Coordinates of N, CA, C and O in Angstrom, one line a residue:
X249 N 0.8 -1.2 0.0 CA 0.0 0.0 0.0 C 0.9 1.2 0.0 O 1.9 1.4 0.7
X250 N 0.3 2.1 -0.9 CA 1.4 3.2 -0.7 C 0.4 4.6 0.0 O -0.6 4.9 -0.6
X251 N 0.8 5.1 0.9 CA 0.3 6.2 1.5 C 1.5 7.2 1.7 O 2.6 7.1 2.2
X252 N 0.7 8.4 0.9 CA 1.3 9.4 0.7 C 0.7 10.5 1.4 O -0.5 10.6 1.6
X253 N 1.5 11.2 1.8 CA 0.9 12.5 2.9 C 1.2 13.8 2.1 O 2.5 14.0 2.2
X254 N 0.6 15.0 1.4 CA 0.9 16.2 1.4 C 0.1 16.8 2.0 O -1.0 16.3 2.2
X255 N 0.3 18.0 2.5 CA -0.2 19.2 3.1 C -1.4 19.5 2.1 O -2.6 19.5 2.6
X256 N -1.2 19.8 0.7 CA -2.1 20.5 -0.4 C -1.4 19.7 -1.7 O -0.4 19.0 -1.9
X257 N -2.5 20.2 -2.4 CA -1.9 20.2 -3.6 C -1.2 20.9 -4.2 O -0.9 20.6 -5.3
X258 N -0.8 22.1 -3.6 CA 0.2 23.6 -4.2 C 1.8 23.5 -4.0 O 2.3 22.9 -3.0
X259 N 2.6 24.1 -4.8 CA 3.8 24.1 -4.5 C 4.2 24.2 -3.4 O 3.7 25.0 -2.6
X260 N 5.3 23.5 -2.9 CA 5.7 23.7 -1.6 C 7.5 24.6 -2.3 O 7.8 24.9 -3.5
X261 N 8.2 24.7 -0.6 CA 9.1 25.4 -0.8 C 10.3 24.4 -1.5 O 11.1 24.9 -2.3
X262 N 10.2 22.9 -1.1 CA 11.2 22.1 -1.7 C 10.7 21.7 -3.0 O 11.6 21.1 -3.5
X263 N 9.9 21.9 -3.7 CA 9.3 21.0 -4.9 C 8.5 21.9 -5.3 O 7.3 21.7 -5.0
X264 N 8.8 23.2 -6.3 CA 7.9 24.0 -6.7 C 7.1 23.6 -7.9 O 6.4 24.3 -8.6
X265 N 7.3 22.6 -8.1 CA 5.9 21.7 -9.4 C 4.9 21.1 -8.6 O 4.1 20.4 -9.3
X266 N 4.5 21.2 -7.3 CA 3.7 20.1 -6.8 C 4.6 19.4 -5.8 O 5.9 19.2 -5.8
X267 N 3.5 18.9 -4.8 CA 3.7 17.8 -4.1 C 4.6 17.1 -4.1 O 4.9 16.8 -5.2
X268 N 5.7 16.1 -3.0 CA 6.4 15.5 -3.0 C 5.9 14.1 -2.3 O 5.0 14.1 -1.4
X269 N 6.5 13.2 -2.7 CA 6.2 11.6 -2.1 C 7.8 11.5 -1.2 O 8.9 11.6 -1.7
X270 N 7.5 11.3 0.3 CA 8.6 10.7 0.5 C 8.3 9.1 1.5 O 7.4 8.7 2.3
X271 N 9.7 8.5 0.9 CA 9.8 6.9 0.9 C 10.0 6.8 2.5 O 11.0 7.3 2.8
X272 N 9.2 6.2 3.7 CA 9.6 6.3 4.9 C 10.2 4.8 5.4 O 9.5 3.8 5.1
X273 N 11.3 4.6 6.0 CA 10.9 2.8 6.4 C 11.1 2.2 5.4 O 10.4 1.2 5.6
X274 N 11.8 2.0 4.2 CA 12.0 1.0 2.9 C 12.6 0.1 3.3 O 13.3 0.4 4.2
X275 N 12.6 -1.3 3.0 CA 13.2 -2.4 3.4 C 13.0 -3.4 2.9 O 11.8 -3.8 2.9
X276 N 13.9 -4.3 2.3 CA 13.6 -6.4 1.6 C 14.2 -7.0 2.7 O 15.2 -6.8 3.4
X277 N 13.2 -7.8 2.8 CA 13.8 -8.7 4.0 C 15.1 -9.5 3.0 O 15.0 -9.7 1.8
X278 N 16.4 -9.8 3.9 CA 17.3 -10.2 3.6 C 17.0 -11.3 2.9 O 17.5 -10.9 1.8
X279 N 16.5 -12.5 2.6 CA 16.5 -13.7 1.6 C 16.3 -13.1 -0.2 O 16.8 -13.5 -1.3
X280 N 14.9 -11.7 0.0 CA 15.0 -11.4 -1.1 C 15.8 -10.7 -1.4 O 15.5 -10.4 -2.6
X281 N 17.1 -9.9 -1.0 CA 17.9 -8.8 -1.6 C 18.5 -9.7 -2.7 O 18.8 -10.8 -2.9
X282 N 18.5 -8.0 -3.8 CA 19.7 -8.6 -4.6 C 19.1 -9.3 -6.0 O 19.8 -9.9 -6.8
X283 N 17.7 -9.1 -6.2 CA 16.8 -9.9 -6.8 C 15.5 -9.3 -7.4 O 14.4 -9.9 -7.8
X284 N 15.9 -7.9 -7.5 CA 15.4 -6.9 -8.2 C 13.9 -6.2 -7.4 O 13.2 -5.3 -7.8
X285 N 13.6 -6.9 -6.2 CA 12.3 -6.8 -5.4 C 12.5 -5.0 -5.1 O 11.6 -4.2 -5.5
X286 N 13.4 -4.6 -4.5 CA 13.6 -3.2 -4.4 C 13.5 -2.3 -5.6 O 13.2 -1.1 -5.5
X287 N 13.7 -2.9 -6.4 CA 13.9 -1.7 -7.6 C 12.6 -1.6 -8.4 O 12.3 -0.7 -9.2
X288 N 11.5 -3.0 -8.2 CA 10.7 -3.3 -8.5 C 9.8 -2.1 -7.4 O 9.3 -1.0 -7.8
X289 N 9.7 -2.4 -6.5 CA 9.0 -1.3 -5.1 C 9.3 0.0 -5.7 O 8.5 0.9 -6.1
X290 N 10.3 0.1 -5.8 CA 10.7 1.7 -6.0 C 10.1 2.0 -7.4 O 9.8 3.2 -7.6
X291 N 10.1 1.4 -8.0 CA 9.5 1.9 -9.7 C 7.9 1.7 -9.4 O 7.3 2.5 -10.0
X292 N 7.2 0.9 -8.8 CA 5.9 1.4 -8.6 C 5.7 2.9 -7.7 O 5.1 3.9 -8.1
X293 N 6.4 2.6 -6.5 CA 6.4 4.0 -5.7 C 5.8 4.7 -6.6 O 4.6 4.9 -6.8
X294 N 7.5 5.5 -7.8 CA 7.5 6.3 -8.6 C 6.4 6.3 -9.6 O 6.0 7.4 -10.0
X295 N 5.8 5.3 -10.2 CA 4.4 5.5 -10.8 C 3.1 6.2 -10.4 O 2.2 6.9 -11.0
X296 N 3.3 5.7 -8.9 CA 2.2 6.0 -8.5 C 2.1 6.8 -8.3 O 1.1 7.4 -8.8
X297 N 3.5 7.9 -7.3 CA 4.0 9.2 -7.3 C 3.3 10.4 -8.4 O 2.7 11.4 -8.3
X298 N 3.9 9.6 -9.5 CA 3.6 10.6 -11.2 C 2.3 10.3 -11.0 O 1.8 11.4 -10.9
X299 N 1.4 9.2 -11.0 CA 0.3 9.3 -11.5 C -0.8 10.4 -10.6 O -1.9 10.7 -11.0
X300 N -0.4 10.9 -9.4 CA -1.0 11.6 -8.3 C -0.2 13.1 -8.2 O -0.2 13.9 -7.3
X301 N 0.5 13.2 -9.4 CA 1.1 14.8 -9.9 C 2.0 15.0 -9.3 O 2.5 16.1 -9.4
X302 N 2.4 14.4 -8.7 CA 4.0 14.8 -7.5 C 5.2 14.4 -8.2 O 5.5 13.5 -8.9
X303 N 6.0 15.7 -7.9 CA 6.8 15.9 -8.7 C 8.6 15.8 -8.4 O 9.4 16.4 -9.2
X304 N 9.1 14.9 -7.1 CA 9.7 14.3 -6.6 C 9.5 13.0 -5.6 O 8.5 13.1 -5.0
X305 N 10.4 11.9 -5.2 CA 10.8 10.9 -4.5 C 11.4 11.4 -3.6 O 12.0 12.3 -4.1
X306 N 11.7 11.3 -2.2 CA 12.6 11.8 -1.5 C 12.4 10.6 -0.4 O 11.2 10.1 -0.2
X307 N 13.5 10.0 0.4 CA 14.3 8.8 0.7 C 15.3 9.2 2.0 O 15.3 10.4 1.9
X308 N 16.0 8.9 3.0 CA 16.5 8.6 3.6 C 17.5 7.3 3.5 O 16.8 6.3 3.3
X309 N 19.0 7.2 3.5 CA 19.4 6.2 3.9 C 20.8 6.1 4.6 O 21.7 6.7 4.0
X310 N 21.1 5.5 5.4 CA 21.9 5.3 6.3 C 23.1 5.4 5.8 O 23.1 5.2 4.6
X311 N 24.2 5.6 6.2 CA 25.6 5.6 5.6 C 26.2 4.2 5.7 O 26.9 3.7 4.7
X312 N 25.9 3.5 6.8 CA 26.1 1.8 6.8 C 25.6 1.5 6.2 O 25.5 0.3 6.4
X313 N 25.0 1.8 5.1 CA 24.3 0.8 4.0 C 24.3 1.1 2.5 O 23.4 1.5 1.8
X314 N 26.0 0.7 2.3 CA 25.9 1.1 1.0 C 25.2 -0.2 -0.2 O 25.3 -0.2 -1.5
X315 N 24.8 -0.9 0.5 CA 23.7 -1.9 -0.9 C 22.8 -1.3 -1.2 O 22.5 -1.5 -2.4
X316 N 22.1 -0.3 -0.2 CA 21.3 0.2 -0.3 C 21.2 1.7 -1.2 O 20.3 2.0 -2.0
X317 N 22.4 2.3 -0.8 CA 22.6 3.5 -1.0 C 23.1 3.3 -3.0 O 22.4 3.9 -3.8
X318 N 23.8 2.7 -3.1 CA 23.9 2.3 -4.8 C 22.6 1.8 -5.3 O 22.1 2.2 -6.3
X319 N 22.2 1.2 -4.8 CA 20.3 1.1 -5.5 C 19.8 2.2 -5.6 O 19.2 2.4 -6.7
X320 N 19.7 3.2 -4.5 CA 19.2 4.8 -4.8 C 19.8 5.4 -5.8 O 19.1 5.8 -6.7
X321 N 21.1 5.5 -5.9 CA 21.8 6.0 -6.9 C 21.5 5.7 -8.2 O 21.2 6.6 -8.9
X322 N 21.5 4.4 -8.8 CA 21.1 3.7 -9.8 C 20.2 4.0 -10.6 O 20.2 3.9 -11.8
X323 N 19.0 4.4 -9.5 CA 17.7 4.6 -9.6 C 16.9 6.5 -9.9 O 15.7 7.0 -9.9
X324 N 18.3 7.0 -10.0 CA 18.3 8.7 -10.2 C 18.0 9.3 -8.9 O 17.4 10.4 -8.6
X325 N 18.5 8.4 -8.1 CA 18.0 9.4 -6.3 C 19.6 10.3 -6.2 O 20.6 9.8 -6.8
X326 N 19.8 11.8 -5.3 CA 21.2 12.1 -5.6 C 20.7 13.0 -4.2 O 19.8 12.8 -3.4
X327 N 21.3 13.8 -4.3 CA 21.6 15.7 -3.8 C 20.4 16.1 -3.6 O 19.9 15.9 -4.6
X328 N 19.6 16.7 -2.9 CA 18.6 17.5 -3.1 C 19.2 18.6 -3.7 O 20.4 18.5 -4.0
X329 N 18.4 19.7 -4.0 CA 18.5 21.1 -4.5 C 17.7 22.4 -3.1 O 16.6 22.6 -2.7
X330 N 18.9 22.8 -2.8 CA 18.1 24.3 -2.5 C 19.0 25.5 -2.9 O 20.2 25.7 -3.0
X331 N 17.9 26.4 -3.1 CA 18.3 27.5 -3.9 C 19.2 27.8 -5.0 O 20.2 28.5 -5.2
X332 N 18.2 26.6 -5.9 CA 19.2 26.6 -7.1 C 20.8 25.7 -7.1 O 21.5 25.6 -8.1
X333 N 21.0 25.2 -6.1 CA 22.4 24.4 -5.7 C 22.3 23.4 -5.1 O 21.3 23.3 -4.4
X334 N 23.2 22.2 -5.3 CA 23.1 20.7 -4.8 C 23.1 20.9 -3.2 O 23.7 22.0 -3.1
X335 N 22.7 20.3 -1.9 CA 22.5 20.2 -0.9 C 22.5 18.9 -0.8 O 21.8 18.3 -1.6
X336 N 23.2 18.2 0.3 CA 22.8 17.1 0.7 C 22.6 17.1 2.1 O 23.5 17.1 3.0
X337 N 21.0 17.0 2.3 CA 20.3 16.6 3.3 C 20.3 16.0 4.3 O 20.1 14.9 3.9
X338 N 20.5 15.9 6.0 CA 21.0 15.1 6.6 C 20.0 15.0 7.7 O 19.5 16.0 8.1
X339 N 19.7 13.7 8.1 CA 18.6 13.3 9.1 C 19.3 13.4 10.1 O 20.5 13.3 10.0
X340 N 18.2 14.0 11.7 CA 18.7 14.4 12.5 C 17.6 13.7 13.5 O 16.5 13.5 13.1
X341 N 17.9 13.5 14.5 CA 17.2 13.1 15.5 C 17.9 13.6 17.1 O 19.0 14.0 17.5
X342 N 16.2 13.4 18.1 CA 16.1 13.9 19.2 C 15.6 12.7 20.3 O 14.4 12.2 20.3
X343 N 16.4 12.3 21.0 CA 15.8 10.8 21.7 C 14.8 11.6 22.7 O 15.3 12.6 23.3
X344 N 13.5 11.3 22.9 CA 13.0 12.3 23.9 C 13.0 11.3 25.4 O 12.8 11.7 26.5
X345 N 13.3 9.6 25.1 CA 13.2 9.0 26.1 C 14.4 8.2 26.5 O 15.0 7.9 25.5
X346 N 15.0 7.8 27.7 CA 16.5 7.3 27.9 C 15.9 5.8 27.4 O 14.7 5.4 27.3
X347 N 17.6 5.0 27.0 CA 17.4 3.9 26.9 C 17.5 2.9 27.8 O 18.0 3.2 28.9
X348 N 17.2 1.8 27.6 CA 16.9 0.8 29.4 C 18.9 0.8 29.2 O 19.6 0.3 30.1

């Protein structure tokens, strides 16, 4: 199932064509890697994406995981853009609870 969340349908500040889809949580369980199941997911994503007017993919992925990270690549994922210039985006987190 693909569930996509925008605010509107109007340009945002990251994506001035429309709406963006972003990929949250992606994952093949290990027996299937390697076996085109990911590239297969991600090219529906992207269909479905286009067919609902949105006008980028945007992804998250870990630096430990370059299997992962060359599949995105392969697949035309890169740099974001702001203000006209490449940017590369960096996930940030806030633990709000200690760990046991």
């Amino acid at each position: 199932m693909l569930r996509s969340v925008s605010r509107a349908s109007r340009p945002s500040a990251h994506c001035r064509r429309g709406p963006l889809t972003n990929i949250h949580d992606f994952a093949v369980l290990a027996p299937w890697r390697r076996r085109g199941v990911g590239r297969r997911l991600l090219g529906a994503v992207a269909a479905e994406a286009r067919r609902r007017g949105h006008c980028k993919l945007t992804l998250e992925v870990r630096d430990d995981n370059p299997g992962a990270a060359a599949l995105y690549r392969g697949l035309g994922f890169g740099a974001g853009e702001g203000d006209g210039r490449a940017v590369q985006y960096l996930f940030m987190e806030k633990r709000l609870v200690s760990s046991p």
